[in-house]
Coordinates of N, CA, C and O in Angstrom, one line a residue:
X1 N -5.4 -1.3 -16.8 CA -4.4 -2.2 -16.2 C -3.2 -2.3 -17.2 O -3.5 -2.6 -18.4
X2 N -1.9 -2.1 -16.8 CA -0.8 -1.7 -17.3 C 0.0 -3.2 -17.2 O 0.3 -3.5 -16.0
X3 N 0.4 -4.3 -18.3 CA 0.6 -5.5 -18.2 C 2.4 -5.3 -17.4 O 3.2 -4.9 -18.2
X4 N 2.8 -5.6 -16.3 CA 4.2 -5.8 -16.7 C 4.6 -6.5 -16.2 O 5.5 -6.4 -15.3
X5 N 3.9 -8.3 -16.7 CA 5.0 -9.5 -16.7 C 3.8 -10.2 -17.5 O 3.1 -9.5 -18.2
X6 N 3.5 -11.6 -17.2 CA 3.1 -12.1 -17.8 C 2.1 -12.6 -16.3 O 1.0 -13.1 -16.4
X7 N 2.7 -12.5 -14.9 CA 1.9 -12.9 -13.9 C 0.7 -11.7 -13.4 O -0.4 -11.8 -13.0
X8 N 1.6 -10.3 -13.6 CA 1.2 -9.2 -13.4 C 1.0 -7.9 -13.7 O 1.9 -7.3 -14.3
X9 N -0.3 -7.3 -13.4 CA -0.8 -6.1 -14.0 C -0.8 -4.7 -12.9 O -1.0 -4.7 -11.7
X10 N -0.4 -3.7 -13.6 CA -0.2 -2.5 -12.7 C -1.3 -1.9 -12.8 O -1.9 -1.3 -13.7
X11 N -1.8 -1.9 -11.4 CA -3.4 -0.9 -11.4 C -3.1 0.8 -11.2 O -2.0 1.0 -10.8
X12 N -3.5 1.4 -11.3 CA -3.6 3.1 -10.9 C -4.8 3.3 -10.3 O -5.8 2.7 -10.7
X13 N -4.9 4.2 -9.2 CA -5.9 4.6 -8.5 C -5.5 6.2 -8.2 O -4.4 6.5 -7.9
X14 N -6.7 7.2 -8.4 CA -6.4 8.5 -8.0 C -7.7 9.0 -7.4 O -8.9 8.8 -7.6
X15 N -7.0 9.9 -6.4 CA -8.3 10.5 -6.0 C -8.0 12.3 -5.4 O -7.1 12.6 -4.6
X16 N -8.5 13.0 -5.8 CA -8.5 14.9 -5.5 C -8.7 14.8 -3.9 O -9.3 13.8 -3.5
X17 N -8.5 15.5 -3.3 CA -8.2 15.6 -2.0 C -8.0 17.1 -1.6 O -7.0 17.8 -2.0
X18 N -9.1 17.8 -0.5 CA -8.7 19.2 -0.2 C -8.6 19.1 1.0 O -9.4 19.0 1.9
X19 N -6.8 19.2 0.8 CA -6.2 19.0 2.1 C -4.9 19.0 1.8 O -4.6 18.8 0.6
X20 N -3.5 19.3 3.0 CA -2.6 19.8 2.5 C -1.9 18.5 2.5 O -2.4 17.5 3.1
X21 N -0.8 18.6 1.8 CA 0.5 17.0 1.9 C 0.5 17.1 3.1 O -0.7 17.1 3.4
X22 N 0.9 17.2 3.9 CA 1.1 16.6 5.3 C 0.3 16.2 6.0 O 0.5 15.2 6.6
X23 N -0.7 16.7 6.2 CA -2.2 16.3 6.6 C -3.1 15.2 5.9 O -4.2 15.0 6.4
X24 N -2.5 14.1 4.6 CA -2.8 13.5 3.6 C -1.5 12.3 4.1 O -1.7 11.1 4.3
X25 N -0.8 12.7 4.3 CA 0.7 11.8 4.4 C 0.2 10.6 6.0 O 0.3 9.3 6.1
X26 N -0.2 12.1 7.2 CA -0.5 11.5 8.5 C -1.4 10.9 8.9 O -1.6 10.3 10.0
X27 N -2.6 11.0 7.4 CA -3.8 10.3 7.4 C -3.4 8.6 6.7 O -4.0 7.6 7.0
X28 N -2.5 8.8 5.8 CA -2.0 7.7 4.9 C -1.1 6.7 6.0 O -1.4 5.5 6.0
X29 N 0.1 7.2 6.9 CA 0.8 6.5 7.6 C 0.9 6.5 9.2 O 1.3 5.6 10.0
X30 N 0.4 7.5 9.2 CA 0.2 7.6 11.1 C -0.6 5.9 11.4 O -1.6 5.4 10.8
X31 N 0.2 5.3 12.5 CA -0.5 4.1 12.5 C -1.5 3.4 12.9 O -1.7 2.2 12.8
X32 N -2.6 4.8 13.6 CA -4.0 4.3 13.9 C -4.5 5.1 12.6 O -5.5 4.6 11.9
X33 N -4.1 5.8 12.4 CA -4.9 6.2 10.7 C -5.1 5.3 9.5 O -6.2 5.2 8.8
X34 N -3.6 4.0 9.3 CA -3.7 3.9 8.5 C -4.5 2.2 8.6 O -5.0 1.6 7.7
X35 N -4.4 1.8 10.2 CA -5.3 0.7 10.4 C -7.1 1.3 9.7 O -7.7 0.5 9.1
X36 N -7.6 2.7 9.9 CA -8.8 2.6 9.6 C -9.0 3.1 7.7 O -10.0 3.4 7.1
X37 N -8.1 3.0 7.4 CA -8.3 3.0 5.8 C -7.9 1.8 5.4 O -8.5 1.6 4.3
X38 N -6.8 0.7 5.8 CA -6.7 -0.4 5.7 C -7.9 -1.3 5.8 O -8.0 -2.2 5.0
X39 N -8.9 -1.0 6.9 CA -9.6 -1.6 7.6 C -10.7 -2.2 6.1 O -11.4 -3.2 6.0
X40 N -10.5 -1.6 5.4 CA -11.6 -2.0 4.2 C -10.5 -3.4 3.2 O -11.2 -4.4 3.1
X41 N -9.7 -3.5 2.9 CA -9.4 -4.8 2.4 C -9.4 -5.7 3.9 O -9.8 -6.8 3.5
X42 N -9.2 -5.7 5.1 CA -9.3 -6.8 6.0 C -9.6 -5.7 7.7 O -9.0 -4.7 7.9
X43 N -10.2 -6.1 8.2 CA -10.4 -5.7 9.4 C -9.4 -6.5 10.4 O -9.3 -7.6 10.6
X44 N -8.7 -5.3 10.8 CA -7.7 -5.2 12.3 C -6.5 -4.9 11.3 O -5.4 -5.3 11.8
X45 N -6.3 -4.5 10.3 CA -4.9 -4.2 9.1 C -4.3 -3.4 10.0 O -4.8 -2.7 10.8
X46 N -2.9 -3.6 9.8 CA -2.1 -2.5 10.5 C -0.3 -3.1 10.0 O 0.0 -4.2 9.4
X47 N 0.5 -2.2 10.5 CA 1.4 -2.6 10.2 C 2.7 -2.7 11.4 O 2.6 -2.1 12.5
X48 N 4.1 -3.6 11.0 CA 5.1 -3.3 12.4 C 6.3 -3.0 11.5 O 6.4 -3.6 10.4
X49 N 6.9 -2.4 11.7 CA 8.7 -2.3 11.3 C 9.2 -1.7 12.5 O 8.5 -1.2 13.3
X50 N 10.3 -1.8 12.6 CA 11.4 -1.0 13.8 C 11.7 0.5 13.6 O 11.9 1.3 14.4
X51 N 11.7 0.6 11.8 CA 12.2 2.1 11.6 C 11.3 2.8 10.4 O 11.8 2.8 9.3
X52 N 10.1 3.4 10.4 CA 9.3 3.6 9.3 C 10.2 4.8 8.9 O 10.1 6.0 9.2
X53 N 11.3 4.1 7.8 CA 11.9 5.2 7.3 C 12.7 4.0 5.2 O 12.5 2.9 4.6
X54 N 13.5 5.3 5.1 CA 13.3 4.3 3.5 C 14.5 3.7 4.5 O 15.2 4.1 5.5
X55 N 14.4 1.8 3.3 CA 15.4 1.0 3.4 C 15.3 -0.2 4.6 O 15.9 -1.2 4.9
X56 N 14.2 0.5 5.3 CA 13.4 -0.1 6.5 C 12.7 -1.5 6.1 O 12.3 -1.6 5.0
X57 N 12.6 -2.4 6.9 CA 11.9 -4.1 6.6 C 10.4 -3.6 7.3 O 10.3 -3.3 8.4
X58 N 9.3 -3.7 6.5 CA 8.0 -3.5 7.4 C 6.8 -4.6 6.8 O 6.4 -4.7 5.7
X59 N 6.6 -5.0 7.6 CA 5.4 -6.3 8.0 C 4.0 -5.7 7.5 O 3.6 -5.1 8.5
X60 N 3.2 -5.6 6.5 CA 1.3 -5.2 6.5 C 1.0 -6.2 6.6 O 1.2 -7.0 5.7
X61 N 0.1 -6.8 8.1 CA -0.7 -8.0 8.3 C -2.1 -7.3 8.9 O -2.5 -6.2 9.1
X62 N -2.6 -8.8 9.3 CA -4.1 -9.1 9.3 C -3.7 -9.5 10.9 O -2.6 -9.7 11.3
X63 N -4.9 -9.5 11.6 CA -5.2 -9.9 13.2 C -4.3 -11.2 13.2 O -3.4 -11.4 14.1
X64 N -4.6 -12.1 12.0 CA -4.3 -13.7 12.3 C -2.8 -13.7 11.5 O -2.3 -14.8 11.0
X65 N -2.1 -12.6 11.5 CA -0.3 -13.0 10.9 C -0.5 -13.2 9.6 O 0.4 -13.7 9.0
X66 N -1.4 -12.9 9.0 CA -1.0 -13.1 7.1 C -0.8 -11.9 6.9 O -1.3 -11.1 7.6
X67 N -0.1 -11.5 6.1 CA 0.0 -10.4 4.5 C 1.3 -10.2 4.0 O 1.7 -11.3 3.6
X68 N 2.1 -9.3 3.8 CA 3.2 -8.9 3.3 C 4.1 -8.3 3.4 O 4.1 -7.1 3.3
X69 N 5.6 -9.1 3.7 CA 6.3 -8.3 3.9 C 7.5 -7.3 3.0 O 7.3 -7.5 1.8
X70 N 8.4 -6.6 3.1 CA 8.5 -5.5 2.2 C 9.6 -4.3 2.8 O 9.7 -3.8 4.0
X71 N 10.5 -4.1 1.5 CA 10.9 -2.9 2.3 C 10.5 -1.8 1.9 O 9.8 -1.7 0.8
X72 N 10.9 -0.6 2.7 CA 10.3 0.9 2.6 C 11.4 1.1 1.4 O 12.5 1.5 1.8
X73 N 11.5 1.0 0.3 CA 12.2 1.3 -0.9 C 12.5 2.9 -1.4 O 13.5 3.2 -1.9
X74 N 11.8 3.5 -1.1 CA 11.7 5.2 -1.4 C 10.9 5.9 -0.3 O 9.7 5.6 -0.2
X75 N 11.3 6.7 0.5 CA 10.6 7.5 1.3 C 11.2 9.1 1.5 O 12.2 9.6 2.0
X76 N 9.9 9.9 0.6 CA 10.1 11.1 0.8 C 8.7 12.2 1.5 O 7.8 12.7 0.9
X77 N 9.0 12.2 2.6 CA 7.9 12.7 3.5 C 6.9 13.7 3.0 O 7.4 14.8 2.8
X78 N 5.9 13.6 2.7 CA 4.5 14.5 2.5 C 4.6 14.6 0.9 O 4.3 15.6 0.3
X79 N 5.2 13.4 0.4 CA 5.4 13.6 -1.1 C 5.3 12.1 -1.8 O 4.4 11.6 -2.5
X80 N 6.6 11.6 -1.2 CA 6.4 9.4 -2.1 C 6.5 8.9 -1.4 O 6.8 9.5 -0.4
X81 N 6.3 7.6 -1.3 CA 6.4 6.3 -0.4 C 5.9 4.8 -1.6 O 4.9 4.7 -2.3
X82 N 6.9 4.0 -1.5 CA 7.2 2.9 -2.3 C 7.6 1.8 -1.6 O 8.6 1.7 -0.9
X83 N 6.8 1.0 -1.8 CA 7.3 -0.1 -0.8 C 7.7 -0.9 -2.1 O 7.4 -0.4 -3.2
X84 N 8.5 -2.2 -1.8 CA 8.6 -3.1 -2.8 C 8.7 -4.1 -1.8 O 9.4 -4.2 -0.8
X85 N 7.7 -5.3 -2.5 CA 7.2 -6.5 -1.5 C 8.0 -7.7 -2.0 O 8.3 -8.0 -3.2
X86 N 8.4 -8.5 -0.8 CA 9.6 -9.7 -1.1 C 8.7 -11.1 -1.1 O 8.9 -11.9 -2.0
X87 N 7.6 -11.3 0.2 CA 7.3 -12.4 0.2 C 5.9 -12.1 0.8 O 5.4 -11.0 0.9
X88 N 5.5 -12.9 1.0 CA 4.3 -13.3 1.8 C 4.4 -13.5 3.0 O 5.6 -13.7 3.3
X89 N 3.4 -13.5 4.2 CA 3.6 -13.7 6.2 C 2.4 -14.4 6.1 O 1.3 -14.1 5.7
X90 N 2.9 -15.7 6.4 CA 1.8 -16.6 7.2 C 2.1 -17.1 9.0 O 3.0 -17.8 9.4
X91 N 1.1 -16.6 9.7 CA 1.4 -16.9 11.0 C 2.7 -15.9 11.6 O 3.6 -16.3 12.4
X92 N 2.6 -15.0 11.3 CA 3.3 -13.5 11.3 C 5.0 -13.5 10.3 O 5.7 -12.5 9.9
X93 N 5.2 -14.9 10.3 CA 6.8 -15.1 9.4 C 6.6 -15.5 8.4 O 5.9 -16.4 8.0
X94 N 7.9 -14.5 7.5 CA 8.2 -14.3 6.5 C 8.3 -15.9 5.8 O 8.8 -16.8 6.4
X95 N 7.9 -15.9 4.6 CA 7.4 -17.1 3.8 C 8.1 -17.1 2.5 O 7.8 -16.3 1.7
X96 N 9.3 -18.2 2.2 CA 10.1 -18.0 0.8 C 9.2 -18.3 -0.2 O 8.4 -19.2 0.0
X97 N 9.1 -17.7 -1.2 CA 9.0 -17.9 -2.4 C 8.7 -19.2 -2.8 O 9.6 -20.0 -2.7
X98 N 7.6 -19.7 -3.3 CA 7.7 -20.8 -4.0 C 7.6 -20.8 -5.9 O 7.0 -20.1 -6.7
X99 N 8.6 -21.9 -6.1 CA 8.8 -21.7 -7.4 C 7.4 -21.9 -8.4 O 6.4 -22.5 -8.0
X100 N 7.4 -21.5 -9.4 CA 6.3 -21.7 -10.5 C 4.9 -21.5 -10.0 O 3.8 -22.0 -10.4
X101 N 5.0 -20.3 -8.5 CA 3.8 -20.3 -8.1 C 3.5 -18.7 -7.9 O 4.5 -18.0 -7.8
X102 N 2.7 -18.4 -7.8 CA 2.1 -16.5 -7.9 C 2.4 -16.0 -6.9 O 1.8 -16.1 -5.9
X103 N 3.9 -15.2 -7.2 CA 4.2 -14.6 -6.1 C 4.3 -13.2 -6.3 O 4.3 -12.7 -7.5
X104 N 4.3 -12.1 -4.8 CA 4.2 -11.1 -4.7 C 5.9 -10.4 -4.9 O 6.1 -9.2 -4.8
X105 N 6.8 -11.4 -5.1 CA 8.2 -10.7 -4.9 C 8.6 -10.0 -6.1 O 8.6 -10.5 -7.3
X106 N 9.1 -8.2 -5.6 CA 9.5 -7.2 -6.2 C 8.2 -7.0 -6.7 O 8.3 -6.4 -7.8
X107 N 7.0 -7.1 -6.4 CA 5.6 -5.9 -6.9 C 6.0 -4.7 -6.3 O 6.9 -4.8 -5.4
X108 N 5.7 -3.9 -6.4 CA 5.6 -2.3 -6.0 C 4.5 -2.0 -5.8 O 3.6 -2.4 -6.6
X109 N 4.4 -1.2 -4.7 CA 2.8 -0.4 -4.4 C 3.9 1.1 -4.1 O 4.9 1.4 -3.4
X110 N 2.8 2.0 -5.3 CA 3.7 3.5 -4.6 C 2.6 4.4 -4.1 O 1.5 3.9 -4.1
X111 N 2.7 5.5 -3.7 CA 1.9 6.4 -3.3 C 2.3 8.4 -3.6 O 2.8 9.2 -2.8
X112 N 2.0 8.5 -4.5 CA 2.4 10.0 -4.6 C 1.9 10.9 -4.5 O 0.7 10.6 -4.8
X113 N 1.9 12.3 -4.1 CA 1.3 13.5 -3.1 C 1.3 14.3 -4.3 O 2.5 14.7 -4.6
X114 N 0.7 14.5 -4.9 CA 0.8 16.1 -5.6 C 0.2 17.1 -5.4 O -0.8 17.3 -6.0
X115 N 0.7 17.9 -4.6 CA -0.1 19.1 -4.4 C -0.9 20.3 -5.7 O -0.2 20.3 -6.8
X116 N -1.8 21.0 -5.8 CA -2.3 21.5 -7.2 C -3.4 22.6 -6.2 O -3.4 22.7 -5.0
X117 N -4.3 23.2 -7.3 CA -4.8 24.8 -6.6 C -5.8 24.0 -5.5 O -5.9 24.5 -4.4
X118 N -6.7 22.5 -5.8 CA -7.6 22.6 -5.1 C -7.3 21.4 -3.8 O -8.1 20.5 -3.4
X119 N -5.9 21.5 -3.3 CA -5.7 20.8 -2.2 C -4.4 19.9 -3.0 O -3.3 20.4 -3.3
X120 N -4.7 18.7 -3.1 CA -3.9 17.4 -3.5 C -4.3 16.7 -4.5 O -5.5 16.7 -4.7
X121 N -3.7 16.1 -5.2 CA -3.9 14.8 -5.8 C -3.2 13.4 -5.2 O -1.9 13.4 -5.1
X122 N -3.7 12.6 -5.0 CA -2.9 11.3 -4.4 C -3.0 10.5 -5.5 O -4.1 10.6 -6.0
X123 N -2.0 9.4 -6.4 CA -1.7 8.5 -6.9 C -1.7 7.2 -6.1 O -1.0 7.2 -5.0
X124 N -2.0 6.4 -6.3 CA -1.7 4.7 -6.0 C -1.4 3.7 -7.2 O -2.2 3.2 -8.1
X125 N 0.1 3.6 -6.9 CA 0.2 2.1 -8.1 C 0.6 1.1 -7.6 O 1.6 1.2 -6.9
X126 N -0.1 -0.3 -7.8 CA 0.0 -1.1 -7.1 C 0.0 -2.6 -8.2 O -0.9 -3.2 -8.8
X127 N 1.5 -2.9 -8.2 CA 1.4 -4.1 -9.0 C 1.2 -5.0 -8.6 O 1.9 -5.6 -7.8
X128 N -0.3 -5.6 -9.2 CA -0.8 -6.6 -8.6 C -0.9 -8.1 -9.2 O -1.2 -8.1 -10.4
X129 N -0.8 -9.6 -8.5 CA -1.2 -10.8 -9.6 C -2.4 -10.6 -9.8 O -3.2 -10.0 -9.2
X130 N -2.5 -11.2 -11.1 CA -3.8 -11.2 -11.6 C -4.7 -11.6 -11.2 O -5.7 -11.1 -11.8
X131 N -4.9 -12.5 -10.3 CA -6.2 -13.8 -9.6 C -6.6 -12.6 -8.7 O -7.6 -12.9 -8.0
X132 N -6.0 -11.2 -8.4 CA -6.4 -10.5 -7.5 C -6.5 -8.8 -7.5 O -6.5 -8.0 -6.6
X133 N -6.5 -8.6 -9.1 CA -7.2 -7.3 -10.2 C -8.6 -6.7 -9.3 O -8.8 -5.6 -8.8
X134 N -9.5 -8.1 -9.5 CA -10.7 -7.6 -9.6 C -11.0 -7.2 -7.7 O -11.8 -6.6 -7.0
X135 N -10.3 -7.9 -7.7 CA -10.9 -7.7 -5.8 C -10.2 -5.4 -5.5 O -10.6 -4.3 -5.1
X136 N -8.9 -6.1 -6.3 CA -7.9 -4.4 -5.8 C -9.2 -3.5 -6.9 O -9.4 -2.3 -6.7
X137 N -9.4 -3.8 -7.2 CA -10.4 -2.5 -8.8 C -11.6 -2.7 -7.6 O -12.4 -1.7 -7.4
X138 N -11.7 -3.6 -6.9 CA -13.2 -2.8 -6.2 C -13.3 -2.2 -5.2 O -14.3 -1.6 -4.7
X139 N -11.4 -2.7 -4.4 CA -11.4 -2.2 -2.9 C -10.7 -1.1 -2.9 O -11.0 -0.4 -1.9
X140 N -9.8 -0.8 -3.8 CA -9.1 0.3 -3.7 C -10.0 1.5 -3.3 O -10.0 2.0 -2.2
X141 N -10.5 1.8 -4.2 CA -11.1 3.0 -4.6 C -12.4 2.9 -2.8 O -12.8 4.1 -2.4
X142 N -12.7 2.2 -2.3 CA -12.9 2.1 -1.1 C -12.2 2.5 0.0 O -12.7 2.9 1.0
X143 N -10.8 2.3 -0.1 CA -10.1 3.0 0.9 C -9.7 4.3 0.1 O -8.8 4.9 0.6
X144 N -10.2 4.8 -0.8 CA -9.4 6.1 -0.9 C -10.8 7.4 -0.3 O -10.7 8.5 0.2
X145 N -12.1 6.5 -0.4 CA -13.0 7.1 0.1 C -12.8 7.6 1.4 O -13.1 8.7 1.8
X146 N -12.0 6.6 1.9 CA -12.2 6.5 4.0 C -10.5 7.7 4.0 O -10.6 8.5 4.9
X147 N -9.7 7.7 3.4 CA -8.7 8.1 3.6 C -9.2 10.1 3.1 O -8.7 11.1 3.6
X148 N -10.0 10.1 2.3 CA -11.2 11.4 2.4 C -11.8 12.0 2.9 O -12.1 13.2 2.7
X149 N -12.2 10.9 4.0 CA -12.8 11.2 5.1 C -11.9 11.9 6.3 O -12.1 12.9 7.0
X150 N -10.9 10.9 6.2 CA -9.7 10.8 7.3 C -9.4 12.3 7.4 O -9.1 12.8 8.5
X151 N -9.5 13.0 6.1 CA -8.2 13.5 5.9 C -9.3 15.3 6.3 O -8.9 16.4 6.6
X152 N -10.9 14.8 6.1 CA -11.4 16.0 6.3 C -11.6 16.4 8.2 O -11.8 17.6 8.7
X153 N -11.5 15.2 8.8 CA -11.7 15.6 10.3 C -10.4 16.4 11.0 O -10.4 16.8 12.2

């Protein structure tokens, strides 16, 4: 865990993948794909924006309106994707910041494609608060399993 603030630690997650970037990308964002690799931190995950493109505002919630909202910060098709998260969604709307309290604004979660001889490599960096390290170190690496699977059908 990579410290960068004093609220928050940067996780890394990798996983080898034989399968091509594009085929890894549509498993990662296509939006019934990525409800079932989401599906392991909360069941019914899915996401809304108007334009899944960079610079774009996109919503990742839960059945009941919580999670985070964010813009598409970097988007380069079958290669990066960077969200950077502003606030929190309770009850599906966007939630200001509260002062002196653990917030998710300007974390980054990225995702990088590297292709190599035996398929891909996928990266995940995901700056996370700390009260919520240990949950991402056990669940991550659970959706990278399902997104493995995804990616072999």
């Amino acid at each position: 865990m990579k410290p960068i603030s004093n609220r928050m630690r940067q996780l890394t997650f990798k996983i080898q993948i034989e399968t091509t970037p594009e085929k890894l990308w549509n498993c990662l964002w296509e939006a019934e794909n990525y409800k079932k690799w989401t599906n392991v931190f909360c069941a019914g995950s899915h996401y809304k924006t108007d334009s899944f493109s960079e610079g774009s505002k996109i919503h990742l919630l839960t059945p009941d309106g919580l999670g985070m909202y964010s813009i598409i910060e970097k988007l380069e098709p079958n290669k990066t994707l960077v969200f950077r998260h502003l606030g929190e969604l309770k009850n599906f709307e966007e939630q200001p910041a509260e002062k002196n309290e653990a917030s998710w604004k300007d974390a980054r979660e990225s995702y990088e494609i590297l292709p190599n001889q035996s398929g891909v490599e996928l990266t995940v960096k995901v700056d996370c608060i700390e009260q919520y390290c240990d949950y991402m170190n056990a669940t991550f690496p659970k959706a990278l399993e399902v997104l493995l699977q995804l990616s072999s059908e």
